[in-house]
Amino acid sequence: MGVGNLPQIVEQLVANGRPGNTPVALVRWGTMPDQQTVSGTLVDIIERVEAAGLRPPAVTIVGPVAGLRERLGWFEKRPLFGQRVLVTRTRQQASALSAQLRALGAEAIELPTIRIAPPQDWAPLDAAIAGLPSYDWIVFTSVNGVGRFWTRLEAAGLDARALYGVHVAAIGPATAAELEARGVRADYVPDEYVAEAVAAGLGEVRGLRVLLPRADIARPALAELLREGGANVVEVAAYRTLQPETDPDELHSLLAAITVATFTSSSTVRNLAAMARDAGLDLPQELAHATIACIGPITAAAAAEHGLAVAVVPGEYTIDGLIAALAAHFATDDRSRRFWFT
């Protein structure tokens, strides 16, 4: 094809009158996130292709249009072009992050490290819902918590009106948006999307009754801080986060292929570390070549505890913030252009 027969193609073009300075470009995996392009002229293109290690399949473009690449080549100039980014969110939540990564030129490689499951017993959450009028605050700390809470609210024949008279807090904008989609506007969303900021923002809580419907293994910090402030805190499991099963060889191959690993919660870090351990793999060693990006300081701390060198933590602890921080990180990083040869 175009690569294997390049010497003969060049020889025939020159022999039939094409000047040596005619622009030439070879494109491998065109329009894909790992598109590789080698540019030159008929005089030096063979040498450039060999130096770049370009392999088939590739399309060869000859003539003035190939010379327009520097001016029109927007595709390879996207901020995350050429990056292979690991997405560790649940399968249901991965698509939003993956879509944004692809829009910036990356290849999104999804490896769900969390499987959301119902709690072992719905009774505590059902009892909390039945007693909603007795609470002063309900604090939602995740989109999953909102979804599972509403599942049981509707199972009880209730809707958003059941929260009348109860103040509602959301840990961040995504959780607040999930509430608003169900007709509830959060009374409080902190500027910093961590449990400590939520506790501080509720103000004086002494004597107040606070409901926390969340994951079965959620961080204890929020409940502890509220109790220290004198609140009567009721914690109920709205869902469980489980570790999916994976094939050891497939996991090793996947981790070897990525250039960036993203983590959007402490659970994604812990579960990937457990998956690697079960597969007989050392996670820090498997990811030594990759850029580690965490959605916030709590997740970054979990990554550090598992031996990962975190390179990217956004100032805004959201998916949008994580994407922006990755783009900024690679804006001045030559690795973001490793597939771009001229």
XYZ file of C-alpha atoms in Angstrom:
342
model
C 0.000 0.000 0.000
C 1.009 3.650 0.341
C 3.761 3.016 2.899
C 5.284 -0.164 1.510
C 5.279 1.118 -2.062
C 6.343 4.670 -1.218
C 9.831 4.419 -2.838
C 8.301 3.187 -6.119
C 5.563 5.841 -5.975
C 8.098 8.629 -5.464
C 10.355 7.265 -8.184
C 7.533 7.123 -10.734
C 6.185 10.573 -9.843
C 9.621 12.160 -10.319
C 10.266 10.153 -13.484
C 7.002 11.430 -14.926
C 7.718 15.073 -14.286
C 6.788 15.919 -10.700
C 9.381 18.345 -9.239
C 11.271 17.278 -6.122
C 9.763 20.075 -4.023
C 6.201 18.766 -4.532
C 4.477 18.557 -1.089
C 3.617 15.056 0.155
C 1.758 13.880 3.272
C 1.077 10.379 4.544
C -1.848 9.980 6.960
C -2.382 6.917 9.142
C -5.716 6.360 10.908
C -7.133 9.547 9.416
C -9.863 11.320 11.468
C -9.187 9.032 14.437
C -7.838 10.216 17.820
C -4.511 8.516 17.072
C -4.171 9.963 13.593
C -0.507 10.117 12.571
C 0.707 12.381 9.796
C 4.140 12.690 8.196
C 4.737 15.630 5.859
C 7.574 16.439 3.489
C 8.370 16.650 -0.204
C 9.192 14.083 -2.861
C 12.862 14.667 -2.042
C 12.696 13.747 1.658
C 9.368 11.997 2.352
C 10.850 8.486 2.288
C 13.433 9.439 4.899
C 10.828 11.203 7.050
C 8.451 8.225 6.977
C 11.238 5.852 7.989
C 12.336 8.189 10.804
C 8.759 8.448 12.105
C 8.273 4.676 12.013
C 4.994 5.105 10.138
C 3.286 1.777 9.452
C 0.406 0.800 7.169
C -2.377 1.490 6.588
C -1.840 5.049 5.403
C -3.111 7.342 2.671
C -0.569 9.211 0.529
C -1.488 12.741 -0.563
C 0.608 14.403 -3.272
C 0.407 17.952 -4.543
C -0.332 21.504 -3.399
C -3.168 20.410 -1.101
C -0.641 18.559 1.087
C 1.206 21.850 1.523
C -1.876 23.443 3.112
C -1.689 21.205 6.168
C -0.013 23.752 8.438
C -2.752 26.284 7.709
C -5.762 23.941 7.686
C -4.669 21.127 10.010
C -7.057 21.864 12.900
C -7.663 18.196 13.701
C -4.245 17.491 15.181
C -4.147 20.840 17.004
C -6.902 19.967 19.465
C -5.541 20.173 23.034
C -5.830 16.471 23.868
C -5.064 15.087 20.414
C -3.215 11.778 20.603
C -3.941 11.140 24.283
C -5.461 7.812 25.303
C -7.437 8.644 28.422
C -8.688 6.101 30.934
C -12.208 6.835 32.206
C -12.891 5.001 35.474
C -16.438 6.221 36.215
C -19.449 3.912 36.322
C -20.679 2.754 32.937
C -23.797 4.935 33.286
C -21.775 8.088 34.030
C -18.767 7.546 31.749
C -20.373 8.845 28.557
C -20.411 12.544 29.538
C -16.697 12.586 30.363
C -15.816 10.441 27.332
C -17.707 12.737 24.966
C -15.838 15.807 26.190
C -12.501 14.027 25.904
C -13.223 12.983 22.324
C -14.271 16.523 21.419
C -10.795 17.678 22.458
C -9.078 15.022 20.368
C -8.466 12.255 22.903
C -9.343 8.601 22.667
C -11.538 7.765 25.675
C -10.937 4.257 27.018
C -13.666 3.290 29.454
C -12.913 0.939 32.326
C -15.707 1.156 34.904
C -14.172 0.606 38.323
C -17.476 1.023 40.150
C -20.703 -0.891 39.858
C -23.660 0.740 41.578
C -25.938 -1.672 43.428
C -28.883 -1.304 45.831
C -28.119 -1.407 49.556
C -28.427 -4.772 51.205
C -31.533 -3.498 52.986
C -33.833 -0.683 51.837
C -35.497 -0.435 55.261
C -33.265 2.334 56.752
C -33.713 4.586 53.708
C -37.439 3.868 53.545
C -37.750 4.717 57.231
C -35.879 7.984 56.706
C -38.184 8.906 53.825
C -41.221 8.125 55.944
C -39.892 10.517 58.566
C -38.877 13.358 56.227
C -40.874 16.045 58.108
C -38.682 15.438 61.169
C -35.478 16.560 59.389
C -34.117 20.075 59.125
C -31.589 19.296 56.391
C -31.016 16.618 53.758
C -27.513 16.616 52.326
C -26.904 14.876 48.995
C -23.260 14.112 48.270
C -23.541 12.534 44.802
C -25.682 12.213 41.716
C -26.119 8.512 42.526
C -27.434 9.388 45.972
C -30.109 11.624 44.455
C -31.155 8.965 41.960
C -31.455 6.165 44.489
C -33.221 8.393 47.020
C -35.834 9.298 44.395
C -36.294 5.638 43.478
C -37.437 4.904 47.013
C -39.350 8.189 47.334
C -41.449 7.240 44.305
C -41.780 3.642 45.546
C -43.471 5.142 48.624
C -45.904 7.012 46.393
C -44.249 10.371 47.071
C -42.614 13.091 44.986
C -40.662 16.332 45.484
C -43.488 17.763 47.587
C -42.452 15.387 50.382
C -39.394 17.610 50.932
C -41.535 20.663 51.743
C -40.133 22.462 54.771
C -36.809 20.582 54.660
C -33.630 22.402 53.648
C -31.632 20.635 50.935
C -27.871 20.827 50.319
C -25.900 19.439 47.367
C -22.153 18.874 47.411
C -21.637 20.286 43.913
C -23.284 21.567 40.735
C -23.805 18.137 39.162
C -25.678 16.922 42.250
C -27.610 20.193 42.383
C -28.577 19.783 38.714
C -29.808 16.255 39.420
C -32.026 17.635 42.174
C -33.304 20.452 39.997
C -34.257 17.952 37.297
C -36.586 16.465 39.909
C -38.107 19.796 40.864
C -35.952 20.617 43.892
C -33.609 23.585 44.029
C -30.773 23.126 46.521
C -30.741 25.664 49.343
C -26.972 25.392 49.594
C -24.147 24.385 47.238
C -20.630 25.110 48.523
C -18.004 26.927 46.492
C -15.582 24.091 47.225
C -17.118 20.713 46.487
C -15.911 18.698 49.474
C -17.600 17.469 52.645
C -15.752 19.958 54.855
C -17.143 22.892 52.877
C -20.669 21.494 53.083
C -20.470 21.201 56.856
C -19.150 24.744 57.204
C -21.804 26.177 54.907
C -24.782 24.809 56.809
C -24.025 27.247 59.604
C -25.230 26.615 63.143
C -26.474 23.020 63.275
C -26.684 22.449 67.017
C -29.914 20.627 67.782
C -30.783 20.178 64.096
C -31.625 16.842 62.534
C -29.649 16.074 59.354
C -30.213 13.203 56.893
C -27.316 11.888 54.781
C -28.471 9.422 52.083
C -25.279 8.252 50.378
C -22.953 5.386 49.502
C -22.375 2.596 51.974
C -18.632 3.403 52.135
C -18.811 7.204 52.051
C -16.178 9.258 53.849
C -17.098 9.812 57.510
C -15.799 13.404 57.533
C -19.138 15.132 56.865
C -21.085 13.219 59.497
C -18.308 13.685 62.057
C -18.086 17.428 61.471
C -21.850 17.870 61.763
C -21.957 15.833 64.965
C -19.122 17.919 66.385
C -21.328 20.934 65.698
C -24.121 19.391 67.737
C -26.324 18.040 64.910
C -28.307 14.830 65.162
C -27.042 13.051 62.026
C -28.778 10.066 60.457
C -26.706 8.230 57.832
C -28.452 5.785 55.520
C -27.059 3.754 52.639
C -28.836 4.748 49.425
C -26.592 2.534 47.306
C -23.485 0.374 47.374
C -20.346 0.788 45.271
C -18.973 -2.568 44.170
C -15.833 -3.589 42.330
C -16.455 -5.049 38.849
C -14.666 -8.184 37.746
C -12.003 -7.974 35.064
C -9.628 -10.244 33.168
C -5.998 -9.842 34.393
C -4.455 -9.930 30.905
C -6.999 -7.477 29.516
C -6.429 -5.111 32.451
C -2.659 -5.181 31.946
C -2.979 -4.532 28.211
C -5.439 -1.692 28.744
C -3.320 0.076 31.365
C -0.227 -0.276 29.173
C -2.022 1.419 26.267
C -3.222 4.585 28.016
C -1.358 7.875 28.409
C -3.697 9.491 30.965
C -5.714 8.023 33.858
C -8.624 10.030 35.255
C -10.204 9.473 38.658
C -13.454 11.172 39.664
C -13.801 9.849 43.216
C -11.823 8.076 45.902
C -13.809 4.935 45.120
C -12.527 4.859 41.539
C -8.969 4.903 42.882
C -9.545 2.267 45.539
C -11.409 -0.057 43.199
C -8.857 0.165 40.395
C -6.109 -0.561 42.933
C -8.103 -3.579 44.147
C -8.722 -4.751 40.579
C -4.999 -4.516 39.859
C -4.131 -6.322 43.088
C -6.577 -9.138 42.304
C -4.962 -9.440 38.864
C -1.489 -9.692 40.392
C -0.509 -6.254 39.103
C 1.241 -3.357 40.818
C -0.878 -0.289 40.019
C 1.852 2.385 40.455
C 4.106 0.381 38.164
C 1.323 -0.169 35.618
C 0.583 3.575 35.531
C 4.158 4.885 35.862
C 4.074 6.050 32.229
C 0.678 7.787 32.500
C -0.405 11.261 33.590
C -2.649 10.921 36.655
C -5.555 13.375 36.827
C -7.922 13.585 39.816
C -11.143 15.589 40.096
C -10.263 17.092 43.475
C -7.949 16.990 46.502
C -9.763 14.156 48.288
C -9.455 11.910 45.236
C -5.848 13.039 44.756
C -5.077 12.087 48.353
C -6.532 8.615 47.759
C -4.398 8.271 44.633
C -1.277 9.295 46.542
C -2.088 6.758 49.262
C -2.027 4.076 46.576
C 1.350 5.188 45.261
C 0.213 7.218 42.252
C 1.967 10.469 41.329
C -0.866 12.921 40.696
C -0.075 15.526 38.034
C -3.441 17.230 37.472
C -5.987 18.494 40.024
C -8.407 21.210 38.839
C -9.289 24.271 40.869
C -12.983 23.510 40.279
C -13.833 19.974 41.383
C -16.152 19.093 38.509
C -15.956 17.136 35.246
C -15.731 20.417 33.329
C -12.951 21.530 35.641
C -11.079 18.265 35.152
C -11.328 18.538 31.362
C -10.101 22.156 31.424
C -7.188 21.247 33.690
C -6.142 18.392 31.396
C -6.258 20.669 28.362
C -4.145 23.263 30.173
C -1.673 20.610 31.334
C -1.020 19.378 27.812
C -1.081 22.812 26.193
C 2.644 23.195 26.896
C 3.482 19.494 26.961
C 5.265 18.119 23.902
C 3.673 14.715 24.518
C 0.378 16.094 23.263
C 1.952 16.328 19.821
C 3.783 13.037 19.770
C 1.831 11.850 16.710
C 2.390 15.111 14.803
C 5.364 14.960 12.464
C 6.299 17.664 9.931
